[in-house]
Amino acid sequence: AQSVAQPEDQVNVAEGNPLTVKCTYSVSGNPYLFWYVQYPNRGLQFLLKYITGDNLVKGSYGFEAEFNKSQTSFHLKKPSALVSDSALYFCAVRDPRGGGSNYKLTFGKGTLLTVNP
Amino acid sequence: DVKVTQSSRYLVKRTGEKVFLECVQDMDHENMFWYRQDPGLGLRLIYFSYDVKMKEKGDIPEGYSVSREKKERFSLILESASTNQTSMYLCASSSDRTNQPQHFGDGTRLSIL
């Protein structure tokens, strides 16, 4: 069974500093990995994904994520945080084999990012 | 741009009522999903559907049922609402290609009194 862990419930950073939101995963074979962001009283918005190829993936709003197969990690990063980045962030994994229940995503419990002015 | 629309943003119902939550997507996606989101528990999958009239149980299907009569519409039904079903409900859809993300609606915050 696939699983995702986000070890930090909350991350606080100062505006202008780099930020990292951590994610580790467990899945059979090569994973498909996703990051989503949720602003208050809204649904989840897709940020970026890793499918194959370059381990550094770039996404929306200046975010990027680094896939590390040996550490089974997919940490979300941004070089310079903005106050508007404050939100709830979810990491998710999917089994790349198609068909039936493999279409579903398994989500982490989320990390609340607060960027202080 | 993909649009997933949930019929209500906020809903208040009473214990024992039958509750319908509706979700419509406009991208001809094969797959649709219902999640509930609770603080500290993240997103938990209730049911999903990978084709019209097809459904599969997710991780927490008890107390819920679903209906998918048309490709664009996926309904979640609380057969007899209980207070422990007070939650945020999120609908999502995705294409048949596993390398594509799921797209989410804005959610329905449901309160059962």
CSV table of C-alpha atoms in Angstrom, one decimal:
chain,number,residue,atom,x,y,z
A,1,ALA,CA,0.0,0.0,0.0
A,2,GLN,CA,1.2,3.5,-0.8
A,3,SER,CA,1.7,6.2,1.9
A,4,VAL,CA,2.9,9.7,2.3
A,5,ALA,CA,4.3,11.4,5.4
A,6,GLN,CA,4.7,15.1,6.0
A,7,PRO,CA,6.7,15.2,9.2
A,8,GLU,CA,6.0,18.8,10.1
A,9,ASP,CA,2.5,20.0,11.0
A,10,GLN,CA,3.6,23.6,10.8
A,11,VAL,CA,6.5,25.5,9.2
A,12,ASN,CA,7.2,29.1,10.0
A,13,VAL,CA,9.6,31.3,7.9
A,14,ALA,CA,10.4,34.9,7.6
A,15,GLU,CA,9.5,36.7,4.4
A,16,GLY,CA,12.4,36.7,2.0
A,17,ASN,CA,13.9,33.5,3.5
A,18,PRO,CA,14.0,30.2,1.7
A,19,LEU,CA,11.3,27.7,2.6
A,20,THR,CA,11.2,23.9,2.6
A,21,VAL,CA,8.2,21.7,3.2
A,22,LYS,CA,9.1,18.1,3.7
A,23,CYS,CA,7.5,15.0,2.2
A,24,THR,CA,8.5,11.3,2.2
A,25,TYR,CA,6.6,8.5,0.4
A,26,SER,CA,6.3,4.8,0.1
A,27,VAL,CA,5.1,3.1,-3.0
A,28,SER,CA,5.9,0.0,-5.1
A,29,GLY,CA,8.0,0.9,-8.1
A,30,ASN,CA,8.5,4.4,-9.4
A,31,PRO,CA,6.1,6.9,-8.0
A,32,TYR,CA,4.1,9.8,-9.5
A,33,LEU,CA,4.3,12.6,-6.9
A,34,PHE,CA,2.3,15.8,-6.6
A,35,TRP,CA,2.2,18.9,-4.5
A,36,TYR,CA,-1.0,20.9,-3.9
A,37,VAL,CA,-1.8,24.1,-2.0
A,38,GLN,CA,-5.0,25.0,-0.2
A,39,TYR,CA,-5.9,28.6,0.8
A,40,PRO,CA,-8.6,29.1,3.5
A,41,ASN,CA,-12.0,28.0,2.5
A,42,ARG,CA,-10.9,26.9,-0.9
A,43,GLY,CA,-10.2,23.6,-2.6
A,44,LEU,CA,-6.8,22.2,-3.4
A,45,GLN,CA,-4.8,23.8,-6.2
A,46,PHE,CA,-2.2,21.8,-8.2
A,47,LEU,CA,1.4,23.2,-7.8
A,48,LEU,CA,3.7,20.7,-9.5
A,49,LYS,CA,4.3,17.0,-10.2
A,50,TYR,CA,7.2,14.6,-10.7
A,51,ILE,CA,6.6,11.9,-13.3
A,52,THR,CA,10.0,11.0,-14.7
A,53,GLY,CA,13.2,12.7,-15.8
A,54,ASP,CA,14.9,15.7,-14.1
A,55,ASN,CA,14.9,15.4,-10.3
A,56,LEU,CA,14.2,19.1,-9.9
A,57,VAL,CA,10.7,20.0,-10.9
A,58,LYS,CA,9.5,23.6,-11.3
A,59,GLY,CA,5.9,24.6,-10.7
A,60,SER,CA,3.5,27.5,-10.2
A,61,TYR,CA,4.2,30.6,-8.1
A,62,GLY,CA,8.0,30.1,-8.1
A,63,PHE,CA,7.8,26.7,-6.2
A,64,GLU,CA,10.0,23.8,-7.0
A,65,ALA,CA,10.5,20.3,-5.6
A,66,GLU,CA,13.4,17.9,-5.5
A,67,PHE,CA,12.8,14.2,-6.1
A,68,ASN,CA,15.3,12.0,-4.2
A,69,LYS,CA,14.8,8.3,-4.9
A,70,SER,CA,17.3,7.0,-2.4
A,71,GLN,CA,15.7,8.9,0.4
A,72,THR,CA,12.2,8.5,-1.0
A,73,SER,CA,11.6,12.2,-0.5
A,74,PHE,CA,9.9,14.9,-2.5
A,75,HIS,CA,10.5,18.2,-0.6
A,76,LEU,CA,8.8,21.4,-1.7
A,77,LYS,CA,11.1,24.5,-1.9
A,78,LYS,CA,11.0,28.2,-2.7
A,79,PRO,CA,14.1,30.4,-2.7
A,80,SER,CA,12.3,33.5,-1.3
A,81,ALA,CA,9.1,33.2,0.7
A,82,LEU,CA,6.2,35.6,0.4
A,83,VAL,CA,3.5,36.4,3.0
A,84,SER,CA,1.0,35.3,0.4
A,85,ASP,CA,2.5,31.8,0.3
A,86,SER,CA,1.0,31.2,3.8
A,87,ALA,CA,-1.4,28.2,3.2
A,88,LEU,CA,-1.8,24.5,3.8
A,89,TYR,CA,0.4,22.3,1.6
A,90,PHE,CA,-0.3,18.7,0.7
A,91,CYS,CA,2.0,16.1,-0.8
A,92,ALA,CA,0.4,13.2,-2.7
A,93,VAL,CA,1.6,10.0,-4.4
A,94,ARG,CA,0.0,7.8,-7.0
A,95,ASP,CA,0.9,4.3,-8.2
A,96,PRO,CA,2.0,4.8,-11.9
A,97,ARG,CA,0.3,1.6,-13.1
A,98,GLY,CA,-3.0,2.5,-14.7
A,99,GLY,CA,-6.4,1.1,-14.2
A,100,GLY,CA,-9.0,0.8,-11.4
A,101,SER,CA,-7.9,1.9,-8.0
A,102,ASN,CA,-4.5,3.1,-9.2
A,103,TYR,CA,-6.1,6.4,-10.3
A,104,LYS,CA,-6.5,7.5,-6.7
A,105,LEU,CA,-4.0,9.7,-4.9
A,106,THR,CA,-2.8,9.1,-1.4
A,107,PHE,CA,-2.3,12.4,0.5
A,108,GLY,CA,-0.2,13.4,3.4
A,109,LYS,CA,-1.9,15.1,6.4
A,110,GLY,CA,-0.7,18.6,5.3
A,111,THR,CA,1.7,21.2,6.5
A,112,LEU,CA,0.6,24.6,7.5
A,113,LEU,CA,3.1,27.2,6.2
A,114,THR,CA,3.2,30.6,7.8
A,115,VAL,CA,5.3,33.3,6.3
A,116,ASN,CA,5.9,36.2,8.7
A,117,PRO,CA,6.4,39.7,7.5
B,1,ASP,CA,-9.0,25.6,-17.7
B,2,VAL,CA,-10.6,22.8,-15.7
B,3,LYS,CA,-13.6,23.7,-13.7
B,4,VAL,CA,-15.0,21.5,-11.0
B,5,THR,CA,-18.1,22.9,-9.4
B,6,GLN,CA,-19.7,21.9,-6.2
B,7,SER,CA,-23.3,22.8,-5.8
B,8,SER,CA,-23.1,24.4,-2.3
B,9,ARG,CA,-20.2,26.1,-0.4
B,10,TYR,CA,-22.0,25.8,2.9
B,11,LEU,CA,-24.8,23.5,4.0
B,12,VAL,CA,-26.6,22.9,7.3
B,13,LYS,CA,-28.7,19.8,7.8
B,14,ARG,CA,-30.2,17.9,10.7
B,15,THR,CA,-29.4,14.5,12.1
B,16,GLY,CA,-31.2,11.7,10.2
B,17,GLU,CA,-31.8,13.7,7.0
B,18,LYS,CA,-30.7,12.3,3.6
B,19,VAL,CA,-28.2,14.7,2.2
B,20,PHE,CA,-27.1,15.1,-1.4
B,21,LEU,CA,-23.8,16.8,-2.5
B,22,GLU,CA,-23.4,17.5,-6.2
B,23,CYS,CA,-20.3,17.9,-8.2
B,24,VAL,CA,-20.0,18.7,-11.9
B,25,GLN,CA,-16.8,18.9,-14.1
B,26,ASP,CA,-16.5,20.4,-17.5
B,27,MET,CA,-13.4,18.6,-18.9
B,28,ASP,CA,-14.8,15.3,-19.9
B,29,HIS,CA,-12.7,13.5,-17.3
B,30,GLU,CA,-13.2,9.8,-16.8
B,31,ASN,CA,-12.4,9.8,-13.1
B,32,MET,CA,-14.2,11.6,-10.2
B,33,PHE,CA,-13.5,11.4,-6.5
B,34,TRP,CA,-15.1,12.5,-3.2
B,35,TYR,CA,-12.9,13.3,-0.2
B,36,ARG,CA,-13.6,14.6,3.3
B,37,GLN,CA,-11.1,16.8,5.0
B,38,ASP,CA,-10.8,17.1,8.8
B,39,PRO,CA,-8.2,19.0,10.8
B,40,GLY,CA,-5.2,16.8,11.6
B,41,LEU,CA,-6.5,13.9,9.4
B,42,GLY,CA,-5.8,15.4,5.9
B,43,LEU,CA,-7.9,14.2,3.0
B,44,ARG,CA,-9.5,10.9,3.2
B,45,LEU,CA,-11.1,9.2,0.1
B,46,ILE,CA,-14.7,8.3,0.5
B,47,TYR,CA,-15.6,6.9,-3.0
B,48,PHE,CA,-14.4,7.3,-6.5
B,49,SER,CA,-15.6,6.5,-10.0
B,50,TYR,CA,-13.6,5.7,-13.1
B,51,ASP,CA,-16.5,5.5,-15.5
B,52,VAL,CA,-20.2,6.2,-15.7
B,53,LYS,CA,-22.2,3.9,-13.4
B,54,MET,CA,-18.9,2.5,-12.0
B,55,LYS,CA,-17.9,3.2,-8.4
B,56,GLU,CA,-15.3,1.9,-5.9
B,57,LYS,CA,-15.1,2.3,-2.2
B,58,GLY,CA,-12.3,4.5,-0.9
B,59,ASP,CA,-10.9,4.4,2.6
B,60,ILE,CA,-14.0,5.6,4.6
B,61,PRO,CA,-17.2,4.6,2.7
B,62,GLU,CA,-19.4,3.8,5.7
B,63,GLY,CA,-22.5,6.0,5.9
B,64,TYR,CA,-22.1,7.2,2.3
B,65,SER,CA,-23.1,6.2,-1.2
B,66,VAL,CA,-22.5,7.7,-4.6
B,67,SER,CA,-24.2,8.0,-8.0
B,68,ARG,CA,-22.7,8.6,-11.4
B,69,GLU,CA,-25.4,8.5,-14.0
B,70,LYS,CA,-23.6,11.0,-16.4
B,71,LYS,CA,-19.9,11.4,-17.0
B,72,GLU,CA,-19.8,15.0,-15.9
B,73,ARG,CA,-21.7,14.6,-12.6
B,74,PHE,CA,-20.8,12.7,-9.4
B,75,SER,CA,-23.1,12.8,-6.4
B,76,LEU,CA,-22.3,12.0,-2.8
B,77,ILE,CA,-25.2,10.8,-0.7
B,78,LEU,CA,-25.4,10.7,3.1
B,79,GLU,CA,-28.1,8.2,3.7
B,80,SER,CA,-28.9,9.3,7.2
B,81,ALA,CA,-26.8,12.2,8.3
B,82,SER,CA,-25.0,12.0,11.7
B,83,THR,CA,-23.1,14.7,13.6
B,84,ASN,CA,-19.8,12.9,12.9
B,85,GLN,CA,-20.3,13.6,9.2
B,86,THR,CA,-19.8,17.3,9.9
B,87,SER,CA,-16.8,18.1,7.7
B,88,MET,CA,-15.4,19.7,4.6
B,89,TYR,CA,-16.2,17.7,1.5
B,90,LEU,CA,-14.1,18.0,-1.6
B,91,CYS,CA,-14.8,16.7,-5.1
B,92,ALA,CA,-12.1,16.1,-7.7
B,93,SER,CA,-11.8,14.9,-11.2
B,94,SER,CA,-8.9,13.6,-13.4
B,95,SER,CA,-8.3,12.3,-16.9
B,96,ASP,CA,-7.6,8.6,-17.6
B,97,ARG,CA,-3.9,9.3,-17.7
B,98,THR,CA,-2.2,8.5,-14.4
B,99,ASN,CA,0.5,11.2,-14.9
B,100,GLN,CA,-2.2,14.0,-14.8
B,101,PRO,CA,-3.2,15.7,-11.6
B,102,GLN,CA,-6.6,15.7,-10.0
B,103,HIS,CA,-8.5,19.0,-10.1
B,104,PHE,CA,-10.6,20.0,-7.1
B,105,GLY,CA,-13.7,22.0,-6.5
B,106,ASP,CA,-13.9,24.6,-3.8
B,107,GLY,CA,-15.5,22.3,-1.3
B,108,THR,CA,-18.8,22.1,0.6
B,109,ARG,CA,-18.6,22.8,4.4
B,110,LEU,CA,-21.3,20.6,5.8
B,111,SER,CA,-22.7,20.9,9.3
B,112,ILE,CA,-25.0,18.3,10.7
B,113,LEU,CA,-26.9,19.5,13.8
